[in-house]
mmCIF file of C-alpha atoms in Angstrom:
data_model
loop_
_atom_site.group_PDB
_atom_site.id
_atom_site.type_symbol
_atom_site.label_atom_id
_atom_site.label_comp_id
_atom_site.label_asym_id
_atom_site.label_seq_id
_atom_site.Cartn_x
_atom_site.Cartn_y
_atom_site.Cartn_z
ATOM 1 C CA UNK A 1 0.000 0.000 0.000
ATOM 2 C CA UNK A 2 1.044 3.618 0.094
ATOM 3 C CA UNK A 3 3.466 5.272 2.375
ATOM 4 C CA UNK A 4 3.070 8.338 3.881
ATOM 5 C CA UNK A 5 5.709 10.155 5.945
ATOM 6 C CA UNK A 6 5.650 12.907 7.813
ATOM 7 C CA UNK A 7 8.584 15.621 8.953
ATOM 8 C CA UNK A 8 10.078 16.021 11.800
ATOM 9 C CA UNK A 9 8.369 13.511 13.963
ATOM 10 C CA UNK A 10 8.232 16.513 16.609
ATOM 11 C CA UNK A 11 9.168 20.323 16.700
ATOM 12 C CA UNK A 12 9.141 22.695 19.845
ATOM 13 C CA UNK A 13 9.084 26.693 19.018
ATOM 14 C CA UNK A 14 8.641 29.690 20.867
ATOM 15 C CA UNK A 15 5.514 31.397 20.437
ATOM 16 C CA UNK A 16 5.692 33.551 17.086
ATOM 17 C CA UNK A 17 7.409 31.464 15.159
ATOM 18 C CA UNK A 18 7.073 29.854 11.812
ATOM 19 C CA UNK A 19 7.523 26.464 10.848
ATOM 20 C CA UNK A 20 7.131 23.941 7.871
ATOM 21 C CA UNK A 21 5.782 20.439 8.314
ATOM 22 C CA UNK A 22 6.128 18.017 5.163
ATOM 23 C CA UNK A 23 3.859 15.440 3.610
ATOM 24 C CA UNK A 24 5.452 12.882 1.637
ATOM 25 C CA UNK A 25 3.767 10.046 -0.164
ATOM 26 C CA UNK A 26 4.738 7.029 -2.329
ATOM 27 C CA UNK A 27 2.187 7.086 -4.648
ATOM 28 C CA UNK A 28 0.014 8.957 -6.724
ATOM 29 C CA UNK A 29 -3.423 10.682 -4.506
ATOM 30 C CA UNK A 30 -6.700 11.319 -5.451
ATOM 31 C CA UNK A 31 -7.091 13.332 -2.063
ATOM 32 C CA UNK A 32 -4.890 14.718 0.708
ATOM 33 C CA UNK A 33 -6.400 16.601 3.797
ATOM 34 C CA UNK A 34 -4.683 17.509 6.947
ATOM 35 C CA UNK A 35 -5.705 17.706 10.622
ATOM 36 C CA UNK A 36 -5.043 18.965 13.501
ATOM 37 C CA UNK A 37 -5.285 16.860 16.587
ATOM 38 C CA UNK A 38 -5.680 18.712 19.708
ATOM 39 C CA UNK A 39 -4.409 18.089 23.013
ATOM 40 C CA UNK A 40 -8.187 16.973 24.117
ATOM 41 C CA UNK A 41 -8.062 14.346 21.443
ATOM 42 C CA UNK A 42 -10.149 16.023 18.604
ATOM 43 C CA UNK A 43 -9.435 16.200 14.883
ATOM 44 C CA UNK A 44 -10.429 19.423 13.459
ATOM 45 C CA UNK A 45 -9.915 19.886 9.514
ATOM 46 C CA UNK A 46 -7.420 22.408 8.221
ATOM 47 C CA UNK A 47 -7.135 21.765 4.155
ATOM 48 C CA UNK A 48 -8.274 19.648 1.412
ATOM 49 C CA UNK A 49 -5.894 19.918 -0.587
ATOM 50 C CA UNK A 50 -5.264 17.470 -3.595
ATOM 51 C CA UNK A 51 -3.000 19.962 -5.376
ATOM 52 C CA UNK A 52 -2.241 23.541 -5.355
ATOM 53 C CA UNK A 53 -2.380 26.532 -2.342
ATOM 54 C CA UNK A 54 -4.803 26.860 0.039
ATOM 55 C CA UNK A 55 -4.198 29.816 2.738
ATOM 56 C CA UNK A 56 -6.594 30.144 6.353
ATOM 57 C CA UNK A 57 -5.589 32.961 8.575
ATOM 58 C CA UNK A 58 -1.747 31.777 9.822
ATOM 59 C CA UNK A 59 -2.282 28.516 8.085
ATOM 60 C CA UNK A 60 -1.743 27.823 4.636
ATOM 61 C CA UNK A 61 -0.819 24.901 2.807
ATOM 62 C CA UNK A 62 0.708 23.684 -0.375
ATOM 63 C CA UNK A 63 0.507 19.993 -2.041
ATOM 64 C CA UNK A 64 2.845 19.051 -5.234
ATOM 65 C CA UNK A 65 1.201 15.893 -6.412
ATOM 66 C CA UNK A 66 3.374 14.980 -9.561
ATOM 67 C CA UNK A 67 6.314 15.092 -6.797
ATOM 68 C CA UNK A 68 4.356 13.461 -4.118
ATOM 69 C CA UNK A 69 4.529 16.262 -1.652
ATOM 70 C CA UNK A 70 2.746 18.105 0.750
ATOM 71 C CA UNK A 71 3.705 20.816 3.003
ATOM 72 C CA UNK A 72 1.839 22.704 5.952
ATOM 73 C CA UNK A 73 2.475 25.829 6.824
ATOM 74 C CA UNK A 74 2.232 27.611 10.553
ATOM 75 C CA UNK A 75 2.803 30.924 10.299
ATOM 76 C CA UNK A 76 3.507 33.261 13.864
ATOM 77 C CA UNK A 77 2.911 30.306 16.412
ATOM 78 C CA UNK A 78 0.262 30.477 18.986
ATOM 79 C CA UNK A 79 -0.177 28.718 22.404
ATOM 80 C CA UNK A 80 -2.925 27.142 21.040
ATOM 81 C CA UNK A 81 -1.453 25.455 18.081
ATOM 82 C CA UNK A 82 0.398 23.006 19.797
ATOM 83 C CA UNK A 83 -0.972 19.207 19.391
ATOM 84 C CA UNK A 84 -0.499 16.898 16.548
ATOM 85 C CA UNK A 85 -1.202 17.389 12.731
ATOM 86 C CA UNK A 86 -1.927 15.053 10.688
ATOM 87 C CA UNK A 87 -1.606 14.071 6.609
ATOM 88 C CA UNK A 88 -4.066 11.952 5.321
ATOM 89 C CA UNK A 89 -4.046 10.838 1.392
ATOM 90 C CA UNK A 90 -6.129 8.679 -0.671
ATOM 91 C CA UNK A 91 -4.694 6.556 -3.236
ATOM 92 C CA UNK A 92 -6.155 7.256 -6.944
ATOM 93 C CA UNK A 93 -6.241 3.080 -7.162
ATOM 94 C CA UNK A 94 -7.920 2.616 -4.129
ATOM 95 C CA UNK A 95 -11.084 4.670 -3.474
ATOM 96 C CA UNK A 96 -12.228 4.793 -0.379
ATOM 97 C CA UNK A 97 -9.570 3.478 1.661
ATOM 98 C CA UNK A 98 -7.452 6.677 3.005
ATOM 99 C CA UNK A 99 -3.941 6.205 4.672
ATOM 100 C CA UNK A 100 -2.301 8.666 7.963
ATOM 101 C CA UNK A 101 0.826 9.494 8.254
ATOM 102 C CA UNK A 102 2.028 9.110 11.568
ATOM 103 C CA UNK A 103 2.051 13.021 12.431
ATOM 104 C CA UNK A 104 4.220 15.669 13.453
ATOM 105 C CA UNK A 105 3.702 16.666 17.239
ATOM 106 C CA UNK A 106 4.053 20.684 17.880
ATOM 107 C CA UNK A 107 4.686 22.111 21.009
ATOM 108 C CA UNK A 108 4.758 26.068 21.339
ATOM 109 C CA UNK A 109 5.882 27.282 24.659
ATOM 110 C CA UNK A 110 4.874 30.816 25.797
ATOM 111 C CA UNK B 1 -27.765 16.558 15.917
ATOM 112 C CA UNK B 2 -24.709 18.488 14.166
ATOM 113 C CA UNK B 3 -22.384 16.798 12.027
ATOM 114 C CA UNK B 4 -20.951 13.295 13.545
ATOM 115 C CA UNK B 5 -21.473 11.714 16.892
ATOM 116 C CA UNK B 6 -20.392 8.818 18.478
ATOM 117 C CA UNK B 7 -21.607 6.380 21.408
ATOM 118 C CA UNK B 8 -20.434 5.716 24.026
ATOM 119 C CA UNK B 9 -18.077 8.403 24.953
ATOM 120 C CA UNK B 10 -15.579 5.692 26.619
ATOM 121 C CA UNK B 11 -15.937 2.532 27.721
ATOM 122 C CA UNK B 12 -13.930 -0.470 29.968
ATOM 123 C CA UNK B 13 -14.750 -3.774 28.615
ATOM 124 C CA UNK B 14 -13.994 -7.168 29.816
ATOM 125 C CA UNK B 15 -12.353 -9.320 27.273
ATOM 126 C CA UNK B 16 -14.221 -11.755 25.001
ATOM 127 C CA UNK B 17 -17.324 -9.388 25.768
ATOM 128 C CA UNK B 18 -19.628 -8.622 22.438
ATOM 129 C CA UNK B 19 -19.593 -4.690 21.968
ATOM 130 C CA UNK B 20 -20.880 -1.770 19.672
ATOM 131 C CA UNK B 21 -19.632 1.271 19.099
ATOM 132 C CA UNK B 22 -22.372 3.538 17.389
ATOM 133 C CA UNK B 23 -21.873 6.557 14.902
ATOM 134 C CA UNK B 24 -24.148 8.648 13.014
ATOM 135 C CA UNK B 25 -24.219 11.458 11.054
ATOM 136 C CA UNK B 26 -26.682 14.191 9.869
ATOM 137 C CA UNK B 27 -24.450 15.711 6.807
ATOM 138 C CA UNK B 28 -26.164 13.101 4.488
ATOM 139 C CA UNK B 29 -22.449 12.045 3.455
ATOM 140 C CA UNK B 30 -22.295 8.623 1.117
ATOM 141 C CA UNK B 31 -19.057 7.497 2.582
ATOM 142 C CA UNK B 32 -18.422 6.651 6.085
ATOM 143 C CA UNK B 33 -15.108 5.015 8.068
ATOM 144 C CA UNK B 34 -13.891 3.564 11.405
ATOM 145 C CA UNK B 35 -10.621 4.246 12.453
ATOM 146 C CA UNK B 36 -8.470 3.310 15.414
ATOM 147 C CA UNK B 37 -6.070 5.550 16.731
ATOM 148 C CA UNK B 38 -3.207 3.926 19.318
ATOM 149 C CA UNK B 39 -1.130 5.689 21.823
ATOM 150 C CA UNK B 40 1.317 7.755 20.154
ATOM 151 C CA UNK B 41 0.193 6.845 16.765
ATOM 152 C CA UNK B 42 -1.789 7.873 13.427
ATOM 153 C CA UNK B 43 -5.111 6.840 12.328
ATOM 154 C CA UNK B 44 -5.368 2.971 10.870
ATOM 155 C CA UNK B 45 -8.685 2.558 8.921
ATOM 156 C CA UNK B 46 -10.672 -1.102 10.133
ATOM 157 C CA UNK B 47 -13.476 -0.017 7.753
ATOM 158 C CA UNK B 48 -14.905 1.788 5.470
ATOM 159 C CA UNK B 49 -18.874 2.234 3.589
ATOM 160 C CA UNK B 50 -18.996 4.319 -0.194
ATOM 161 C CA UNK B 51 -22.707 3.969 0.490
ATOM 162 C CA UNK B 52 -25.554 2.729 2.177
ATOM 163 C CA UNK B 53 -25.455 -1.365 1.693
ATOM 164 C CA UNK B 54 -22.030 -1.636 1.020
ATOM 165 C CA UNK B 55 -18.623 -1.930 2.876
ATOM 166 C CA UNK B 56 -15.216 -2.969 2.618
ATOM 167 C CA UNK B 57 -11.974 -4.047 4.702
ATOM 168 C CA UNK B 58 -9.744 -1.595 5.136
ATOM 169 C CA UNK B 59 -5.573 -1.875 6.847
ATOM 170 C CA UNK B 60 -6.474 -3.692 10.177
ATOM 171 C CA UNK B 61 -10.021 -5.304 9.976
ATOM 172 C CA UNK B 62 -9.433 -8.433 11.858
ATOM 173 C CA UNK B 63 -11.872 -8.766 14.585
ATOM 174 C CA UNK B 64 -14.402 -6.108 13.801
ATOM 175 C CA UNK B 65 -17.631 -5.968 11.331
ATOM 176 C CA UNK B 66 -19.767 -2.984 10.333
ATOM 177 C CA UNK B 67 -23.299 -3.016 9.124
ATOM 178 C CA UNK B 68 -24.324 -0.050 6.630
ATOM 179 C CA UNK B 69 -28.309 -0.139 6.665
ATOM 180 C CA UNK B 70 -28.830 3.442 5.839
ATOM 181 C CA UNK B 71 -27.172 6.748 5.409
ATOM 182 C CA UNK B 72 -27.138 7.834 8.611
ATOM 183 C CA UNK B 73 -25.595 5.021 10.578
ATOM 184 C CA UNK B 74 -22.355 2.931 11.183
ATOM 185 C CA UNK B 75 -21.723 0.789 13.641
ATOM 186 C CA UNK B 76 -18.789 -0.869 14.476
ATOM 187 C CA UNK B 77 -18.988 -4.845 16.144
ATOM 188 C CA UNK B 78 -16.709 -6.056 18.458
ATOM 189 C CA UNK B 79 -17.709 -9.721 18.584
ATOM 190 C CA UNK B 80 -15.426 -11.171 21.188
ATOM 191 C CA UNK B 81 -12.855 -7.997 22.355
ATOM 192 C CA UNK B 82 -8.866 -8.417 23.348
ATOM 193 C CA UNK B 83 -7.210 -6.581 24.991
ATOM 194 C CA UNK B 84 -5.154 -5.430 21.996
ATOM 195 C CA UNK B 85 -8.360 -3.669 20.666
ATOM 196 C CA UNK B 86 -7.677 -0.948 23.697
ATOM 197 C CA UNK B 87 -7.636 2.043 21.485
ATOM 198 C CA UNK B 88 -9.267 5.167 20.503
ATOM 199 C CA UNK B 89 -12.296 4.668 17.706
ATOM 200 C CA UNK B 90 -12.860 7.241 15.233
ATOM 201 C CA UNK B 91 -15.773 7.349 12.924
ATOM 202 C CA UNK B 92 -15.776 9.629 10.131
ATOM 203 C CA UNK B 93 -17.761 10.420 6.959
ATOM 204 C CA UNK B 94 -17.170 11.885 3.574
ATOM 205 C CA UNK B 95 -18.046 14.096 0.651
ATOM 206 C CA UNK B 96 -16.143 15.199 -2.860
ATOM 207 C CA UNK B 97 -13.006 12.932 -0.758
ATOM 208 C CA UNK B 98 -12.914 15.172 2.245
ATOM 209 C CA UNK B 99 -13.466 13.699 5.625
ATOM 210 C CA UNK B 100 -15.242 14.956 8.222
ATOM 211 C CA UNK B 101 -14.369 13.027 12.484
ATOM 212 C CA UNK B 102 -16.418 12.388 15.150
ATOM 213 C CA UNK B 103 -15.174 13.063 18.797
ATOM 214 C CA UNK B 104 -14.028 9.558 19.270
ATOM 215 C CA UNK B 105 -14.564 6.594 21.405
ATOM 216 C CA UNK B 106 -12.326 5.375 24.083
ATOM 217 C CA UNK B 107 -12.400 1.692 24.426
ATOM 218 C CA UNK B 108 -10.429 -0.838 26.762
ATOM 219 C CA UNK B 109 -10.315 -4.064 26.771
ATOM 220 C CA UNK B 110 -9.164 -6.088 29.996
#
């Protein structure tokens, strides 16, 4: 099946700064969303993004699928931001059946 | 009801015990999943529905069965739980390939 990997496995910043999380993938995607998993266990949705730019508020993210990439964006770190995020992709030969990558956990201290 | 919610919130279960974990959803989404989540880990998908009266296996669906009568509903059968089936269940629904999670269930086995 597909591979996903996700970079670094963990980052710690100081509130207010920015930082780059990467997406990788093995295969081609016929959908690729990430999360964010808070610290009280709930995935919210940041970006569908199968290809292109999306941008929301400090957030924005960017997805290269002919190179099988994916990167997210944090822009000016908040408190709040800290937890895990998530990459999820869907392979374009197997519909319906989507694959995480293990995440990249984020800690911003005050 | 607003979007996805789950039953029972959490849950301590006695191995070889017969169990259900219930989701439903309100979004009239086709596609629905079940996902575990373990400690430190990203999502693994047990199951997933493209539409009422179907379903199919997905990465770890060994000891678990869903049912998908109507739109709305999706539960998830433990028929005899182990203890290796202590984990966090997410249900989750779909439309145009983006996914949409539920709060989660906590389940352990003992």
């Amino acid at each position: 099946g597909i591979q996903v990997e996700q970079s670094p496995p963990d980052l710690i910043l100081q509130e207010g700064a920015n930082s780059t999380l990467r997406c990788n993938f093995s295969d081609s995607v016929n959908n690729l969303q990430w999360f964010h998993q808070n610290p009280w266990g709930q995935l919210i949705n940041l970006f569908y993004i199968p290809s292109g730019t999306k941008q929301n508020g400090r957030l924005s993210a960017t997805t290269v699928a002919t190179e099988r990439y994916s990167l997210l964006y944090i822009s000016s770190s908040q408190t709040t931001d800290s937890g895990v995020y998530f990459c999820a992709v869907v392979q374009n030969t197997n519909a319906g059946k989507s694959t995480f990558g293990d995440g990249t956990t984020l800690t911003v201290k005050p | 009801i607003a979007g996805i919610t789950q039953a029972p919130t959490s849950q301590i279960l006695a191995a070889g015990r017969r169990m259900t974990l219930r989701c439903t959803q309100d979004m009239r989404h086709n596609a629905m999943y079940w996902y575990r989540q373990d400690l430190g880990l990203g999502l693994r998908l047990i199951h997933y529905s493209n539409t009422a009266g179907t379903t199919g296996k997905g990465e770890v669906p060994d000891g678990y069965s869903v049912s998908r009568a109507n739109t709305d509903d999706f539960p998830l059968t433990l028929a005899s739980a182990v203890p290796s089936q202590t984990s966090v269940y997410f249900c989750a629904s779909s439309v145009g390939g983006e996914q949409f999670f539920g709060p989660g269930t906590r389940l352990t086995v003992l």
